[in-house]
Coordinates of C-alpha atoms in Angstrom, one line a residue:
Chain A
M1 CA -0.1 -0.1 -0.1
M2 CA 1.5 3.5 -1.1
I3 CA -1.0 5.8 0.5
D4 CA -3.0 5.2 3.7
K5 CA -5.9 7.0 5.2
D6 CA -3.8 9.8 6.9
E7 CA -2.2 10.7 3.7
V8 CA -5.6 10.8 1.9
E9 CA -6.7 13.1 4.8
Y10 CA -3.6 15.1 4.3
I11 CA -4.0 15.7 0.6
A12 CA -7.6 16.2 0.9
N13 CA -6.8 19.1 3.2
L14 CA -4.2 20.5 0.7
S15 CA -7.0 20.3 -1.9
R16 CA -9.6 22.0 0.4
I17 CA -12.0 19.0 0.1
S18 CA -13.6 17.4 3.1
L19 CA -14.3 13.6 3.1
N20 CA -16.4 11.4 5.2
E21 CA -15.1 8.0 6.3
R22 CA -16.7 6.0 3.5
E23 CA -15.3 8.5 0.9
K24 CA -11.7 8.1 2.4
D25 CA -11.9 4.2 2.3
M26 CA -13.1 4.6 -1.3
F27 CA -10.3 7.2 -2.3
V28 CA -7.5 5.1 -0.4
H29 CA -8.4 2.1 -2.5
Q30 CA -8.7 4.0 -5.8
L31 CA -5.5 6.2 -5.4
N32 CA -3.7 3.2 -4.4
D33 CA -4.8 1.3 -7.6
I34 CA -3.6 4.3 -9.7
L35 CA -0.4 5.1 -7.8
S36 CA 0.8 1.3 -8.1
Y37 CA 0.1 1.6 -12.0
I38 CA 2.2 4.8 -12.1
E39 CA 5.0 2.9 -10.3
K40 CA 5.9 1.5 -13.7
L41 CA 7.7 4.8 -14.5
N42 CA 10.3 3.8 -12.0
T43 CA 11.5 1.0 -14.2
L44 CA 12.9 3.6 -16.6
D45 CA 16.3 5.3 -16.1
T46 CA 15.8 8.9 -16.6
K47 CA 19.1 10.3 -15.1
N48 CA 20.3 12.0 -18.3
V49 CA 16.9 13.0 -19.6
K50 CA 15.7 16.6 -19.3
P51 CA 12.1 17.3 -18.1
M52 CA 9.8 18.8 -20.5
A53 CA 7.0 21.3 -19.7
Y54 CA 6.1 22.7 -23.1
I55 CA 6.0 21.3 -26.6
L56 CA 6.8 24.4 -28.5
K57 CA 9.6 26.9 -28.0
V58 CA 8.1 29.4 -25.7
S59 CA 9.4 32.8 -25.2
N60 CA 8.2 35.9 -23.4
V61 CA 5.4 37.7 -25.2
F62 CA 5.4 41.4 -24.9
R63 CA 3.0 44.0 -25.9
E64 CA 2.8 47.8 -25.9
D65 CA 1.8 49.1 -22.5
K66 CA -1.3 50.8 -23.8
L67 CA -4.8 51.0 -22.3
E68 CA -7.4 48.5 -23.5
T69 CA -11.0 48.2 -22.6
S70 CA -11.7 45.3 -20.2
I71 CA -15.0 43.6 -19.3
P72 CA -17.1 46.1 -17.2
I73 CA -17.0 45.4 -13.5
Q74 CA -20.9 45.0 -13.2
D75 CA -20.6 42.1 -16.0
V76 CA -17.9 40.5 -14.0
L77 CA -19.7 40.6 -10.7
I78 CA -22.8 39.2 -12.1
N79 CA -21.6 35.6 -11.5
A80 CA -20.4 36.2 -7.9
P81 CA -22.4 34.4 -5.1
S82 CA -22.2 37.6 -2.9
T83 CA -21.1 41.2 -3.8
K84 CA -21.1 44.5 -1.9
S85 CA -20.4 48.0 -3.4
G86 CA -18.7 46.7 -6.5
F87 CA -16.5 44.1 -4.6
F88 CA -16.7 40.4 -4.0
K89 CA -18.0 39.7 -0.5
V90 CA -16.8 36.8 1.5
P91 CA -17.1 35.7 5.2
K92 CA -14.7 37.1 7.7
V93 CA -11.1 36.2 6.9
I94 CA -9.3 37.5 10.0
E95 CA -10.9 36.2 13.4
Chain B
M1 CA -31.6 11.6 -47.3
R2 CA -33.1 14.1 -44.9
L3 CA -31.6 17.6 -45.3
F4 CA -29.8 17.9 -41.9
E5 CA -28.0 14.5 -42.7
T6 CA -25.9 16.3 -45.4
S7 CA -22.4 17.7 -44.6
A8 CA -21.9 21.3 -43.6
I9 CA -20.2 22.2 -47.0
Q10 CA -23.3 20.8 -49.0
I11 CA -25.8 22.8 -46.7
K12 CA -23.7 26.1 -46.9
N13 CA -23.7 25.7 -50.6
K14 CA -27.5 25.4 -50.6
I15 CA -27.9 28.4 -48.3
L16 CA -25.5 30.6 -50.5
S17 CA -27.5 29.6 -53.6
K18 CA -30.7 30.4 -51.9
E19 CA -32.0 26.8 -52.4
I20 CA -32.9 27.0 -48.7
R21 CA -32.8 29.7 -46.1
A22 CA -30.8 29.5 -43.1
T23 CA -33.9 30.2 -41.0
D24 CA -35.9 27.4 -42.5
F25 CA -33.0 25.1 -42.0
I26 CA -32.3 25.7 -38.5
K27 CA -36.0 25.2 -37.7
I28 CA -35.7 21.8 -39.3
V29 CA -32.8 21.2 -37.3
F30 CA -34.3 22.0 -33.9
D31 CA -37.6 20.1 -34.8
H32 CA -35.4 17.1 -35.5
I33 CA -33.4 17.8 -31.9
K34 CA -36.9 18.0 -30.0
N35 CA -37.9 14.5 -31.7
V36 CA -34.8 12.6 -30.9
E37 CA -32.7 14.4 -28.1
P38 CA -34.8 13.0 -25.2
N39 CA -33.3 9.6 -26.2
I40 CA -29.7 10.8 -26.6
Q41 CA -29.2 13.5 -24.0
S42 CA -26.4 15.3 -25.8
F43 CA -27.2 18.9 -24.8
I44 CA -27.0 20.6 -21.4
T45 CA -28.2 24.0 -22.7
L46 CA -30.1 24.6 -26.1
N47 CA -29.8 28.0 -27.7
E48 CA -32.9 28.1 -30.0
D49 CA -33.8 31.7 -29.7
E50 CA -30.4 33.2 -30.4
A51 CA -29.8 30.6 -33.1
I52 CA -33.1 31.7 -34.9
K53 CA -31.9 35.3 -34.5
K54 CA -28.7 34.5 -36.0
A55 CA -30.1 32.7 -38.9
I56 CA -32.3 35.5 -39.8
E57 CA -29.2 37.8 -39.8
V58 CA -27.6 35.3 -42.2
D59 CA -30.5 35.3 -44.5
K60 CA -30.6 39.1 -44.5
K61 CA -27.0 39.3 -45.4
I62 CA -27.5 36.8 -48.3
E63 CA -30.8 38.7 -49.5
N64 CA -28.8 42.0 -49.6
S65 CA -26.0 40.2 -51.4
E66 CA -23.6 41.2 -48.6
N67 CA -20.5 39.1 -47.8
V68 CA -21.1 36.1 -45.6
G69 CA -18.6 34.2 -43.3
A70 CA -17.1 30.7 -43.9
L71 CA -19.8 29.0 -41.9
A72 CA -22.8 30.9 -42.9
G73 CA -25.9 29.3 -41.6
I74 CA -24.3 26.2 -40.3
P75 CA -25.4 24.8 -37.1
V76 CA -22.6 24.0 -34.6
A77 CA -22.7 22.6 -31.1
V78 CA -20.3 23.5 -28.6
K79 CA -18.9 21.6 -25.7
D80 CA -19.9 23.1 -22.4
N81 CA -16.4 23.9 -21.2
I82 CA -16.1 26.5 -23.8
C83 CA -17.1 30.0 -22.8
T84 CA -20.0 31.6 -24.7
K85 CA -21.1 35.1 -23.7
N86 CA -24.5 35.4 -22.1
L87 CA -24.9 31.5 -22.6
Y88 CA -24.5 29.0 -19.5
T89 CA -21.1 27.3 -19.6
T90 CA -21.3 24.8 -16.8
C91 CA -18.5 22.3 -17.5
A92 CA -21.0 19.6 -16.5
S93 CA -20.3 20.5 -13.0
N94 CA -22.6 21.6 -10.1
I95 CA -19.7 24.1 -9.1
L96 CA -20.5 26.1 -12.4
K97 CA -24.2 25.4 -12.5
T98 CA -25.1 29.1 -12.6
F99 CA -22.1 30.5 -14.6
I100 CA -22.9 32.8 -17.5
P101 CA -19.6 33.9 -19.0
P102 CA -19.2 37.7 -19.6
Y103 CA -17.0 37.0 -22.8
D104 CA -16.7 34.7 -25.7
A105 CA -13.9 32.3 -26.1
F106 CA -11.5 33.0 -29.0
V107 CA -13.0 30.0 -31.0
I108 CA -16.5 31.2 -30.3
K109 CA -15.6 34.7 -31.4
R110 CA -14.3 33.1 -34.7
L111 CA -17.5 31.0 -35.2
K112 CA -19.7 34.1 -34.8
E113 CA -17.5 36.1 -37.0
E114 CA -17.9 33.5 -39.8
D115 CA -21.7 33.5 -39.3
A116 CA -22.0 30.0 -37.8
I117 CA -25.0 29.4 -35.8
I118 CA -24.5 28.1 -32.2
V119 CA -27.1 25.2 -31.6
G120 CA -26.4 24.7 -27.8
K121 CA -23.8 23.6 -25.4
T122 CA -23.1 19.9 -25.3
N123 CA -22.6 17.3 -22.3
L124 CA -19.2 16.3 -21.1
D125 CA -17.5 14.5 -18.2
E126 CA -17.2 17.1 -15.4
F127 CA -14.5 19.5 -16.3
A128 CA -13.6 17.3 -19.2
M129 CA -12.3 14.6 -16.8
G130 CA -13.4 11.3 -18.2
S131 CA -13.6 9.1 -21.2
S132 CA -17.4 8.1 -21.3
T133 CA -19.4 11.2 -20.5
E134 CA -20.7 9.4 -17.5
N135 CA -19.1 11.8 -15.1
S136 CA -21.4 14.6 -15.9
A137 CA -23.3 16.2 -12.9
Y138 CA -26.4 16.5 -15.0
K139 CA -26.9 13.6 -17.5
I140 CA -25.6 10.6 -19.2
T141 CA -25.2 10.9 -22.9
R142 CA -26.1 7.9 -24.9
N143 CA -24.4 6.7 -28.1
P144 CA -26.7 7.2 -31.0
W145 CA -25.6 3.9 -32.5
N146 CA -26.6 1.9 -29.4
L147 CA -28.4 3.7 -26.5
E148 CA -27.0 1.3 -24.1
C149 CA -23.5 2.4 -24.8
V150 CA -21.5 5.4 -24.0
P151 CA -20.6 8.0 -26.5
G152 CA -17.0 8.2 -25.4
G153 CA -15.7 11.2 -23.7
S154 CA -15.1 13.7 -22.6
S155 CA -16.6 15.5 -25.6
G156 CA -19.3 12.8 -25.7
G157 CA -22.1 15.4 -26.1
S158 CA -20.5 17.0 -29.1
A159 CA -19.7 13.6 -30.7
A160 CA -23.2 12.4 -30.3
A161 CA -24.8 15.6 -31.5
V162 CA -23.0 15.3 -34.7
A163 CA -23.8 11.5 -35.1
A164 CA -27.4 12.1 -34.3
D165 CA -27.5 15.2 -36.8
F166 CA -28.5 17.6 -34.2
S167 CA -25.6 19.8 -35.5
L168 CA -23.6 19.7 -38.7
M169 CA -20.4 20.1 -36.9
A170 CA -19.2 20.6 -33.2
L171 CA -16.3 22.0 -31.1
G172 CA -14.9 19.7 -28.4
S173 CA -11.7 19.9 -26.4
E174 CA -8.8 17.4 -25.8
T175 CA -6.5 16.8 -22.9
G176 CA -5.9 13.3 -23.4
G177 CA -8.1 12.1 -26.3
S178 CA -11.4 13.7 -25.5
V179 CA -12.2 14.5 -29.2
R180 CA -10.7 11.6 -31.1
Q181 CA -12.0 8.9 -28.7
P182 CA -15.7 10.0 -28.9
A183 CA -15.4 10.6 -32.4
S184 CA -14.3 7.1 -32.9
L185 CA -17.1 5.7 -30.7
C186 CA -19.7 7.5 -32.5
G187 CA -18.5 7.2 -36.1
V188 CA -17.7 10.9 -36.8
V189 CA -14.4 12.7 -37.7
G190 CA -12.5 14.3 -34.8
I191 CA -9.3 16.5 -35.0
K192 CA -6.9 17.2 -32.1
P193 CA -4.8 20.1 -33.5
T194 CA -1.1 20.7 -32.8
Y195 CA -0.8 22.2 -29.2
G196 CA -0.8 25.9 -30.0
R197 CA -2.6 25.6 -33.3
V198 CA -5.8 26.9 -31.7
S199 CA -6.0 29.5 -29.0
R200 CA -7.2 28.2 -25.5
Y201 CA -8.6 31.5 -24.4
G202 CA -12.0 30.9 -22.9
L203 CA -11.5 27.3 -22.8
V204 CA -11.9 26.4 -19.2
A205 CA -8.5 25.1 -18.1
F206 CA -8.0 21.5 -17.2
G207 CA -4.2 20.6 -18.0
S208 CA -2.8 23.9 -19.5
S209 CA 0.2 22.2 -21.2
L210 CA -2.0 19.7 -23.0
D211 CA -5.4 21.3 -23.6
Q212 CA -6.6 22.1 -27.0
V213 CA -9.8 22.9 -28.7
G214 CA -10.7 20.3 -31.4
T215 CA -13.4 19.8 -34.0
L216 CA -16.2 17.0 -34.6
S217 CA -17.8 16.7 -38.0
K218 CA -19.5 14.3 -40.4
D219 CA -16.6 14.1 -42.8
V220 CA -13.1 15.2 -43.6
R221 CA -13.8 18.2 -45.7
D222 CA -16.0 19.7 -43.0
A223 CA -13.1 19.1 -40.5
A224 CA -10.9 21.0 -42.7
L225 CA -13.3 23.9 -43.1
L226 CA -14.0 24.2 -39.3
L227 CA -10.3 23.9 -38.4
R228 CA -9.4 26.9 -40.6
V229 CA -12.0 29.0 -38.9
I230 CA -10.9 28.3 -35.3
A231 CA -7.0 28.1 -35.9
G232 CA -4.6 31.0 -35.6
Y233 CA -2.7 33.3 -33.4
D234 CA -4.4 35.2 -30.5
L235 CA -2.8 37.5 -28.2
H236 CA -4.9 36.4 -25.4
D237 CA -3.2 32.9 -25.3
T238 CA 0.5 33.3 -25.2
T239 CA 1.0 29.6 -26.1
S240 CA -1.0 30.1 -29.3
A241 CA 1.4 29.8 -32.3
N242 CA 2.0 32.7 -34.7
I243 CA 2.1 30.6 -37.8
A244 CA 0.0 31.4 -40.8
V245 CA -3.1 29.1 -41.2
P246 CA -3.2 27.4 -44.5
D247 CA -6.2 26.6 -46.7
Y248 CA -6.8 23.1 -45.5
L249 CA -9.1 22.3 -48.5
D250 CA -7.3 23.5 -51.5
T251 CA -5.3 20.4 -52.0
I252 CA -7.0 18.0 -49.9
D253 CA -7.6 15.6 -52.9
S254 CA -3.8 15.2 -53.6
G255 CA -3.9 11.5 -52.5
V256 CA -1.3 9.3 -50.7
K257 CA 0.8 8.1 -53.6
G258 CA 4.4 7.8 -52.4
L259 CA 3.6 8.7 -48.7
R260 CA 5.1 6.6 -46.1
I261 CA 2.7 5.4 -43.2
G262 CA 4.1 4.3 -40.1
I263 CA 2.6 1.4 -38.0
P264 CA 3.9 1.4 -34.3
K265 CA 4.6 -2.1 -33.4
E266 CA 4.0 -1.3 -29.6
Y267 CA 0.3 -0.3 -30.4
F268 CA -0.3 -3.5 -32.2
A269 CA 1.6 -5.7 -29.6
V270 CA -1.1 -5.3 -27.0
S271 CA -4.2 -7.4 -27.6
F272 CA -7.3 -5.4 -28.6
N273 CA -10.5 -6.1 -30.0
D274 CA -10.7 -8.3 -33.1
D275 CA -13.1 -6.1 -35.0
V276 CA -11.0 -3.0 -34.3
C277 CA -7.8 -5.0 -35.5
K278 CA -9.5 -6.3 -38.7
A279 CA -10.9 -2.7 -39.5
L280 CA -7.4 -1.3 -39.2
K281 CA -5.6 -4.0 -41.3
D282 CA -8.3 -3.5 -44.1
A283 CA -7.7 0.2 -43.9
L284 CA -4.0 -0.2 -44.2
K285 CA -4.7 -2.5 -47.4
I286 CA -6.7 0.5 -49.0
Y287 CA -3.8 2.9 -48.3
E288 CA -1.3 0.5 -50.1
R289 CA -3.7 0.0 -52.8
L290 CA -3.7 3.9 -53.1
G291 CA 0.1 4.0 -53.4
A292 CA 1.2 4.7 -49.9
Q293 CA 3.9 2.5 -48.3
V294 CA 3.2 1.0 -45.0
V295 CA 6.4 0.5 -42.8
D296 CA 6.8 -0.6 -39.2
I297 CA 8.0 1.8 -36.6
S298 CA 8.9 1.7 -33.0
L299 CA 7.6 4.1 -30.2
P300 CA 9.2 2.5 -27.4
H301 CA 7.8 4.5 -24.4
T302 CA 4.1 4.0 -25.4
E303 CA 3.4 1.8 -22.3
Y304 CA 4.4 4.7 -19.9
A305 CA 2.1 7.4 -21.6
V306 CA -1.0 6.7 -19.4
A307 CA 1.1 7.0 -16.3
V308 CA 2.8 10.2 -17.3
Y309 CA -0.5 11.7 -18.4
Y310 CA -2.3 11.0 -15.1
I311 CA 0.5 12.7 -13.2
I312 CA 1.0 15.7 -15.5
A313 CA -2.7 16.5 -16.3
N314 CA -3.8 16.0 -12.7
A315 CA -1.0 18.2 -11.3
E316 CA -2.0 20.8 -13.7
A317 CA -5.7 20.4 -13.0
S318 CA -5.2 20.5 -9.2
S319 CA -3.6 24.0 -9.8
N320 CA -6.3 25.1 -12.3
L321 CA -9.2 24.1 -10.3
A322 CA -8.1 25.9 -7.1
R323 CA -10.0 28.9 -8.6
Y324 CA -13.3 27.3 -7.6
D325 CA -13.6 28.7 -4.1
G326 CA -17.0 30.2 -4.1
V327 CA -15.7 33.7 -4.3
R328 CA -16.0 35.1 -7.9
Y329 CA -18.3 32.9 -9.9
G330 CA -20.2 29.5 -9.4
Y331 CA -21.4 27.7 -6.4
R332 CA -21.1 28.8 -2.9
T333 CA -22.2 26.8 0.1
F334 CA -25.1 27.8 2.2
K335 CA -24.2 29.9 5.3
P336 CA -20.5 29.2 5.7
N337 CA -19.0 29.4 9.1
G338 CA -16.0 31.4 8.2
I339 CA -13.8 31.6 5.0
M340 CA -12.1 28.1 5.6
D341 CA -15.4 26.3 6.0
M342 CA -16.6 28.1 2.9
Y343 CA -13.8 26.8 0.8
Y344 CA -14.3 23.3 2.1
R345 CA -17.8 23.0 1.9
T346 CA -18.1 24.8 -1.4
R347 CA -15.6 22.4 -3.1
S348 CA -16.8 19.2 -1.5
E349 CA -20.3 19.9 -2.4
G350 CA -19.6 21.4 -5.8
F351 CA -17.2 18.8 -7.4
G352 CA -18.0 15.1 -8.1
N353 CA -15.9 12.3 -7.2
E354 CA -13.8 11.9 -10.4
V355 CA -12.8 15.7 -10.1
K356 CA -12.1 15.3 -6.4
R357 CA -10.0 12.2 -7.1
R358 CA -7.8 14.0 -9.8
I359 CA -7.4 17.1 -7.7
M360 CA -6.0 15.0 -4.8
L361 CA -3.9 12.8 -7.2
G362 CA -2.4 16.0 -8.5
N363 CA -1.9 17.5 -5.3
Y364 CA -0.2 14.5 -3.9
A365 CA 2.2 14.4 -7.1
L366 CA 3.2 18.0 -6.5
S367 CA 3.4 17.9 -2.7
S368 CA 6.6 18.3 -0.6
G369 CA 8.6 15.0 -0.7
Y370 CA 6.7 13.6 -3.8
Y371 CA 7.5 16.2 -6.5
D372 CA 10.8 14.6 -7.7
A373 CA 9.3 11.0 -7.5
Y374 CA 6.1 11.9 -9.5
Y375 CA 6.0 15.2 -11.3
L376 CA 9.8 15.6 -12.2
K377 CA 9.8 11.9 -13.2
A378 CA 6.7 12.2 -15.3
S379 CA 8.1 15.4 -17.1
K380 CA 11.2 13.3 -18.2
V381 CA 9.4 10.5 -19.5
R382 CA 7.0 12.8 -21.5
N383 CA 10.3 14.0 -23.0
L384 CA 11.2 10.4 -24.0
I385 CA 7.8 10.0 -25.5
K386 CA 8.0 13.1 -27.6
I387 CA 11.6 12.0 -28.7
D388 CA 10.0 8.7 -29.9
F389 CA 7.7 10.7 -32.3
D390 CA 10.6 12.9 -33.4
I391 CA 12.7 9.9 -34.5
A392 CA 9.6 8.1 -36.0
F393 CA 8.8 11.2 -38.2
E394 CA 12.2 11.2 -39.6
K395 CA 11.2 7.9 -41.5
V396 CA 7.4 8.3 -42.0
D397 CA 4.8 11.0 -43.1
C398 CA 2.3 9.9 -40.6
I399 CA 1.5 7.3 -38.1
I400 CA -1.8 5.0 -38.3
C401 CA -3.3 3.1 -35.3
P402 CA -6.5 2.6 -33.7
T403 CA -8.2 5.5 -31.9
S404 CA -9.6 3.4 -29.2
P405 CA -8.8 -0.3 -28.2
V406 CA -12.5 -1.2 -28.3
P407 CA -15.8 0.2 -29.8
A408 CA -18.3 1.8 -27.5
F409 CA -18.7 0.0 -24.3
K410 CA -21.8 -0.3 -22.2
I411 CA -23.0 2.4 -19.7
G412 CA -21.8 1.6 -16.2
E413 CA -19.3 -1.0 -17.4
R414 CA -16.1 1.0 -16.3
A415 CA -17.8 3.5 -14.0
N416 CA -16.4 1.9 -10.8
N417 CA -12.9 1.2 -12.0
P418 CA -11.1 4.5 -12.8
L419 CA -7.8 2.8 -13.7
E420 CA -9.6 0.7 -16.4
M421 CA -11.3 3.8 -17.6
Y422 CA -8.0 5.7 -17.8
L423 CA -6.8 2.9 -20.0
S424 CA -9.2 3.7 -22.7
D425 CA -7.2 6.6 -23.7
I426 CA -4.0 4.5 -24.2
Y427 CA -3.8 5.3 -27.9
T428 CA -4.7 9.0 -27.9
I429 CA -2.7 10.2 -24.9
P430 CA 0.7 10.0 -26.5
A431 CA -0.2 12.6 -29.1
N432 CA -1.3 15.1 -26.3
L433 CA 1.9 14.4 -24.4
A434 CA 3.9 15.2 -27.6
G435 CA 1.8 18.0 -28.7
I436 CA 1.3 16.6 -32.1
P437 CA -1.9 16.6 -34.2
G438 CA -4.3 13.7 -34.6
I439 CA -7.4 13.0 -36.6
S440 CA -9.7 10.1 -36.1
I441 CA -11.8 8.9 -38.9
P442 CA -14.5 6.1 -39.4
C443 CA -12.9 3.0 -40.7
G444 CA -15.4 0.2 -40.0
F445 CA -18.1 -1.3 -37.8
S446 CA -17.9 -4.1 -35.2
K447 CA -20.0 -7.2 -35.5
D448 CA -22.5 -5.5 -33.2
G449 CA -22.9 -2.6 -35.6
L450 CA -20.8 -0.1 -33.5
P451 CA -18.4 2.4 -35.3
I452 CA -14.7 1.8 -35.4
G453 CA -12.3 4.8 -35.6
M454 CA -8.7 5.0 -37.1
Q455 CA -6.3 7.6 -35.9
I456 CA -3.7 9.3 -38.2
L457 CA -1.0 11.3 -36.2
G458 CA 1.5 13.8 -37.9
K459 CA 4.2 16.2 -37.1
H460 CA 3.6 19.5 -35.3
F461 CA 1.6 21.8 -37.6
E462 CA 1.0 19.2 -40.3
E463 CA -2.7 19.2 -40.1
K464 CA -3.0 19.8 -43.6
K465 CA -1.2 16.7 -44.7
L466 CA -3.3 14.7 -42.2
L467 CA -6.5 15.8 -43.6
Q468 CA -5.3 15.0 -47.1
I469 CA -4.4 11.7 -46.0
A470 CA -7.7 11.1 -44.2
Y471 CA -9.6 12.3 -47.1
A472 CA -7.9 9.8 -49.6
F473 CA -9.3 7.1 -47.4
E474 CA -12.8 8.6 -47.0
R475 CA -13.1 9.1 -50.7
E476 CA -12.6 5.3 -51.2
T477 CA -15.1 4.2 -48.5
D478 CA -18.5 4.8 -47.3
F479 CA -18.2 4.4 -43.5
H480 CA -18.8 8.1 -42.8
L481 CA -22.1 8.1 -44.7
K482 CA -23.7 5.3 -42.6
K483 CA -26.2 6.5 -40.1
P484 CA -27.7 5.2 -36.8
A485 CA -31.2 4.3 -36.8
L486 CA -32.6 7.1 -34.7
K487 CA -36.0 6.7 -32.8
I488 CA -38.2 9.4 -32.3
S489 CA -38.5 9.7 -28.3
P490 CA -41.8 9.1 -26.8
V491 CA -43.7 12.3 -25.9

């Protein structure tokens, strides 16, 4: 077993997801299946291989620093669950 | 043949020659949707009022002899993870149930500029995570060829919509095969363009180094037409390539004489479905008869592709999906007790199990102590997979293999085994990792009458050659013209 219940709780916390006991058991089982499959990568020697993040040659993309129109604030706020005076409203952050 | 069963290019010609009005055609299409869609369930949202408005606008332009766009009057369905201004974009997730984008994705802007008519938004696996469209929070889409089977996924709604003639073409998206695999299972044509060929602006992010918008259509020429419309550089996506978009249609009938087709021995080494195997072998005979040369090649790191993919795609997903926190858009839990409680409950209630599984797997692979073992290792093997293709393409013009190891499978058959579901994408994932383009076209039917797809892979930015190779086969065969027997749904 590569990942136990404590670790599932730990990564659920990192993910800001809460799980009940039944879900924890399910994910322990399923994540172990997947991680054991992924183990096969360790049979490859990659000491001298460079990691690849992007397929194409990427370089910085610059543009002129000029003012462009953006989406109006009221259109942006229309999807927010809660707003106040043109801002997103959230529960108290600092106790 | 009923009017909506024809190709987009044929309908466009009829609209331009005033043989039929765009308005009349779109009404015929919506009547057909109302009759049959209850059996198929390919749409999350229909866009009928706006579609008719757009059709009227197209008809006016034609009446006044004004210039019209390349897709004038053509009904197009759009996967529901592509942002459409003022039209729900849910990603088939409860967390985005109420989301109405304030802007159009680049590809949607292009469709509108070319006078396409957006029919509606199609079902998918939640956040495009899946291979069967069973992971939608809203509905299960059925395969038009057999209602007990899945349409594939994650662009299953778009593939089913084209197969059932609800739209003449559709947009999908790919991270690991989500256009090609459902195209194969539904008997339609699907293209995954080169990474960077199409702007990702407004495509809801999943795995940003892999994501690409793709096309679904009834035949290869329609695919060429649609790809030309959506391809091109966009300032809003810095990974979109500033390379001119060719006319994919002008030399599409050049044939395959003298071209070299590579057959990866690793893809044929694993046992797959007999019907798929036979269809592929027959297809290769046709290519040989047409003057192509079939040669064996090797892609030695193929067997590692799925493992690499599930680390990289999920690592990127865990980061991309951190934005769903109940603050700016989408679902927020009821009466949260503080900000942390809001995050936890919003995400736990808003995401389905497959999405949770992938976010957790991604965070695990990126977490302290595991990064080198998983993410770094996967990024290195990804490079080996790309190098395999680089070496292969020194010898051949394209690579041909099955799109999916099996035809459409039964609904529920793989739902409880994520790993088995992940392995459905074994033939499509390598192209996403290497960023190369691929096209899936119909190449036969199983004994049970289910469509079989063949995949053609090419070098970066060689979509034009792929379309030419695909068209050479399509011209010789009639698999793409076969239609599922659709039943009118009981009222």
